[in-house]
Short mmCIF file of C-alpha atoms in Angstrom, two decimals:
data_model
loop_
_atom_site.label_atom_id
_atom_site.label_comp_id
_atom_site.label_asym_id
_atom_site.label_seq_id
_atom_site.Cartn_x
_atom_site.Cartn_y
_atom_site.Cartn_z
CA MET A 1 4.09 17.47 -13.52
CA LEU A 2 6.58 14.74 -12.62
CA LEU A 3 4.57 11.76 -13.77
CA GLU A 4 4.43 10.74 -17.41
CA LYS A 5 0.84 10.69 -18.59
CA ILE A 6 -0.25 7.64 -20.51
CA SER A 7 -3.45 7.44 -22.51
CA THR A 8 -5.59 4.81 -20.82
CA GLY A 9 -9.12 3.60 -20.42
CA SER A 10 -10.79 3.27 -17.05
CA SER A 11 -8.85 3.99 -13.88
CA LEU A 12 -7.90 1.48 -11.19
CA ARG A 13 -8.85 1.86 -7.55
CA LEU A 14 -5.61 2.30 -5.58
CA GLY A 15 -5.72 1.71 -1.84
CA ILE A 16 -2.89 3.47 -0.01
CA ILE A 17 -2.58 1.82 3.40
CA LEU A 18 -0.98 3.94 6.13
CA ALA A 19 0.34 1.26 8.48
CA SER A 20 1.56 3.26 11.48
CA THR A 21 -0.99 4.07 14.18
CA ARG A 22 1.42 5.73 16.63
CA LYS A 23 0.83 9.20 18.02
CA GLY A 24 3.08 11.73 16.32
CA ARG A 25 3.83 9.23 13.55
CA PHE A 26 6.07 10.32 10.70
CA GLY A 27 4.11 8.08 8.36
CA GLU A 28 1.49 10.76 7.87
CA THR A 29 4.08 12.99 6.21
CA VAL A 30 5.18 10.20 3.89
CA ALA A 31 1.59 9.18 3.13
CA LYS A 32 0.45 12.70 2.24
CA TRP A 33 3.36 13.09 -0.15
CA PHE A 34 2.72 9.76 -1.88
CA GLU A 35 -1.03 10.36 -1.99
CA GLU A 36 -0.40 13.66 -3.78
CA ILE A 37 1.85 11.90 -6.30
CA SER A 38 -0.73 9.19 -6.98
CA ARG A 39 -3.60 11.67 -7.31
CA GLN A 40 -1.70 13.39 -10.12
CA ASP A 41 -1.83 10.11 -12.05
CA TYR A 42 -5.30 9.85 -13.61
CA ARG A 43 -4.83 6.10 -14.13
CA PHE A 44 -5.73 5.67 -10.46
CA ASP A 45 -8.69 6.51 -8.26
CA THR A 46 -6.88 6.91 -4.93
CA ASP A 47 -8.24 5.89 -1.53
CA LEU A 48 -6.10 6.61 1.56
CA ILE A 49 -6.80 3.84 4.09
CA ASP A 50 -5.46 5.06 7.43
CA LEU A 51 -5.39 2.11 9.85
CA SER A 52 -5.63 4.47 12.83
CA GLU A 53 -9.21 5.22 11.76
CA PHE A 54 -10.34 1.59 12.11
CA SER A 55 -11.11 -0.31 15.30
CA LEU A 56 -10.44 -3.94 14.43
CA PRO A 57 -11.05 -6.84 16.86
CA TRP A 58 -7.78 -8.09 18.34
CA ASP A 59 -9.27 -11.55 18.94
CA MET A 60 -9.70 -11.99 15.16
CA SER A 61 -13.47 -12.38 15.55
CA LYS A 62 -15.93 -11.18 12.94
CA ASP A 63 -17.39 -8.65 15.38
CA MET A 64 -19.98 -6.70 13.38
CA ASP A 65 -19.89 -3.91 15.97
CA SER A 66 -16.27 -3.21 15.03
CA ASP A 67 -15.02 -1.38 11.94
CA LEU A 68 -14.25 -4.70 10.24
CA PRO A 69 -17.16 -4.52 7.75
CA LEU A 70 -16.10 -1.04 6.61
CA PHE A 71 -12.46 -2.08 6.39
CA SER A 72 -13.42 -5.18 4.42
CA GLU A 73 -15.41 -3.06 1.97
CA ARG A 74 -12.55 -0.60 1.39
CA ILE A 75 -10.06 -3.42 0.77
CA ALA A 76 -12.45 -5.35 -1.49
CA GLU A 77 -13.07 -2.26 -3.65
CA ALA A 78 -9.38 -1.72 -4.39
CA ASP A 79 -7.69 -3.12 -7.50
CA ALA A 80 -4.15 -2.45 -6.24
CA PHE A 81 -2.41 -1.35 -3.05
CA VAL A 82 0.55 0.57 -1.73
CA VAL A 83 1.51 -0.04 1.90
CA ILE A 84 3.32 2.81 3.63
CA THR A 85 5.18 1.23 6.51
CA PRO A 86 7.83 2.07 9.09
CA GLU A 87 10.25 -0.46 10.53
CA TYR A 88 9.91 -1.30 14.22
CA ASN A 89 12.69 -3.48 15.67
CA HIS A 90 13.48 -5.01 12.25
CA GLY A 91 9.78 -5.67 11.63
CA TYR A 92 6.50 -4.03 10.68
CA PRO A 93 3.70 -2.67 12.90
CA ALA A 94 1.57 -5.13 14.85
CA TYR A 95 -1.66 -3.39 13.86
CA LEU A 96 -0.80 -3.86 10.20
CA LYS A 97 -0.52 -7.63 10.80
CA LEU A 98 -3.93 -7.59 12.48
CA ALA A 99 -5.40 -5.69 9.54
CA ILE A 100 -3.89 -8.15 7.05
CA ASP A 101 -5.03 -11.25 8.95
CA SER A 102 -8.55 -9.91 9.55
CA LEU A 103 -9.42 -10.47 5.88
CA HIS A 104 -8.65 -13.05 3.23
CA GLU A 105 -10.42 -13.11 -0.13
CA GLU A 106 -10.54 -9.29 -0.24
CA TRP A 107 -6.75 -9.32 -0.80
CA ASN A 108 -6.60 -12.17 -3.34
CA ALA A 109 -5.08 -11.73 -6.81
CA LYS A 110 -4.19 -8.06 -6.46
CA PRO A 111 -0.82 -6.28 -6.82
CA LEU A 112 0.87 -4.46 -3.99
CA GLY A 113 3.78 -2.03 -3.72
CA PHE A 114 5.65 -0.54 -0.78
CA VAL A 115 6.76 2.86 0.43
CA SER A 116 8.95 2.35 3.49
CA TYR A 117 10.77 4.61 5.90
CA GLY A 118 13.07 4.22 8.85
CA GLY A 119 16.68 4.59 9.94
CA SER A 120 19.69 3.08 8.21
CA SER A 121 17.67 0.36 6.45
CA GLY A 122 14.91 2.68 5.26
CA GLY A 123 12.27 0.20 6.40
CA LEU A 124 13.38 -2.43 3.90
CA ARG A 125 13.60 -5.21 6.50
CA ALA A 126 9.91 -4.67 7.22
CA VAL A 127 9.16 -4.80 3.49
CA GLU A 128 10.96 -8.13 3.03
CA GLN A 129 8.88 -9.69 5.81
CA LEU A 130 5.67 -8.28 4.34
CA ARG A 131 6.41 -9.82 0.95
CA ASN A 132 6.19 -13.29 2.50
CA VAL A 133 2.98 -12.43 4.36
CA PHE A 134 1.20 -11.04 1.30
CA ALA A 135 2.40 -13.91 -0.91
CA GLU A 136 0.37 -16.25 1.32
CA LEU A 137 -2.70 -14.18 0.39
CA ARG A 138 -2.01 -14.80 -3.31
CA MET A 139 -0.93 -11.23 -3.96
CA THR A 140 1.73 -10.02 -6.38
CA THR A 141 4.26 -7.69 -4.78
CA ILE A 142 6.13 -5.14 -6.89
CA ARG A 143 9.90 -5.63 -6.87
CA ASP A 144 10.92 -1.96 -6.75
CA CYS A 145 9.78 0.23 -3.89
CA VAL A 146 10.24 3.76 -2.55
CA SER A 147 12.44 3.79 0.54
CA PHE A 148 13.40 6.68 2.82
CA HIS A 149 16.58 6.02 4.80
CA TRP A 150 16.93 8.30 7.84
CA ALA A 151 13.49 9.52 6.88
CA HIS A 152 13.25 12.59 9.13
CA ALA A 153 16.34 14.05 7.46
CA ARG A 154 14.92 13.39 3.98
CA PHE A 155 11.92 15.71 4.38
CA HIS A 156 11.56 19.46 4.77
CA ASN A 157 8.17 21.14 5.18
CA GLY A 158 6.41 17.91 4.26
CA ARG A 159 8.32 17.25 1.05
CA PRO A 160 11.42 15.19 0.22
CA THR A 161 14.56 17.27 -0.12
CA GLU A 162 15.48 15.24 -3.24
CA GLU A 163 11.96 15.19 -4.57
CA PHE A 164 12.72 14.42 -8.20
CA ARG A 165 14.64 11.29 -7.20
CA TYR A 166 11.85 9.96 -4.98
CA ALA A 167 9.08 11.00 -7.38
CA SER A 168 10.85 9.07 -10.14
CA SER A 169 10.87 5.98 -7.92
CA ALA A 170 7.18 6.52 -7.17
CA GLU A 171 6.41 6.81 -10.88
CA LYS A 172 8.20 3.53 -11.58
CA LEU A 173 6.21 1.86 -8.82
CA LEU A 174 2.89 3.24 -10.10
CA ASN A 175 3.66 2.21 -13.68
CA GLU A 176 4.25 -1.40 -12.64
CA LEU A 177 1.24 -1.37 -10.31
CA TYR A 178 -0.95 -0.18 -13.16
CA TRP A 179 0.27 -2.97 -15.47
CA TRP A 180 -0.22 -5.69 -12.86
CA GLY A 181 -3.47 -4.11 -11.69
CA ASN A 182 -5.03 -4.43 -15.14
CA VAL A 183 -3.71 -7.95 -15.71
CA LEU A 184 -5.04 -9.23 -12.39
CA LYS A 185 -8.33 -7.35 -12.65
CA GLN A 186 -9.03 -9.11 -15.94
CA ALA A 187 -8.05 -12.43 -14.39
CA ARG A 188 -10.43 -11.90 -11.45
CA MET A 189 -13.24 -11.12 -13.89
CA ASN A 190 -12.60 -14.19 -16.05
CA PHE A 191 -11.91 -16.79 -13.37
CA PRO A 192 -13.99 -17.54 -10.28
CA GLN A 193 -12.54 -17.14 -6.78
CA SER A 194 -12.85 -20.92 -6.38
CA VAL A 195 -9.82 -21.31 -8.67
CA LEU A 196 -7.68 -19.61 -6.00
CA ARG A 197 -8.92 -22.03 -3.35
CA SER A 198 -8.46 -25.21 -5.39
#
């Protein structure tokens, strides 16, 4: 077991958002690895939210025949998030932006971390852009992230070749997410949503 176990009370709902929807995407490999890591940590009740499984309206309407109500429910139920994102042309996937912009209050006052992958930058340019986007939704982003530079070369048979190094980074991310997750969950319980809109 790579993760340090900490005696805690109730678990937090962790939404792991798989941002890539491309055919043959490498993100699935990264997501499965991180999901396994997070499921070993009993502080979290993990929910893998694969954006490729949701049909969201591109016109930003509240089309009830789309998967928007289900997506809204999954996001609202989460206490914390990790976004697993590639970097496309120095940015992040278009469908991820649609998913973010399709909701509002469901994101508010929750912490969010990143697992990124890509070429020489390891997806970090996408992460820096996403920090600004999520800040507008009143979210707290975790400073440290897990980043796979030249990602295809970092994995063998679905696992990182330097697994202890990356698992240690994941543990650090989860520890901080758990701290912020509890702080913000208490704040959401004690203060009405109207405070965020004032």
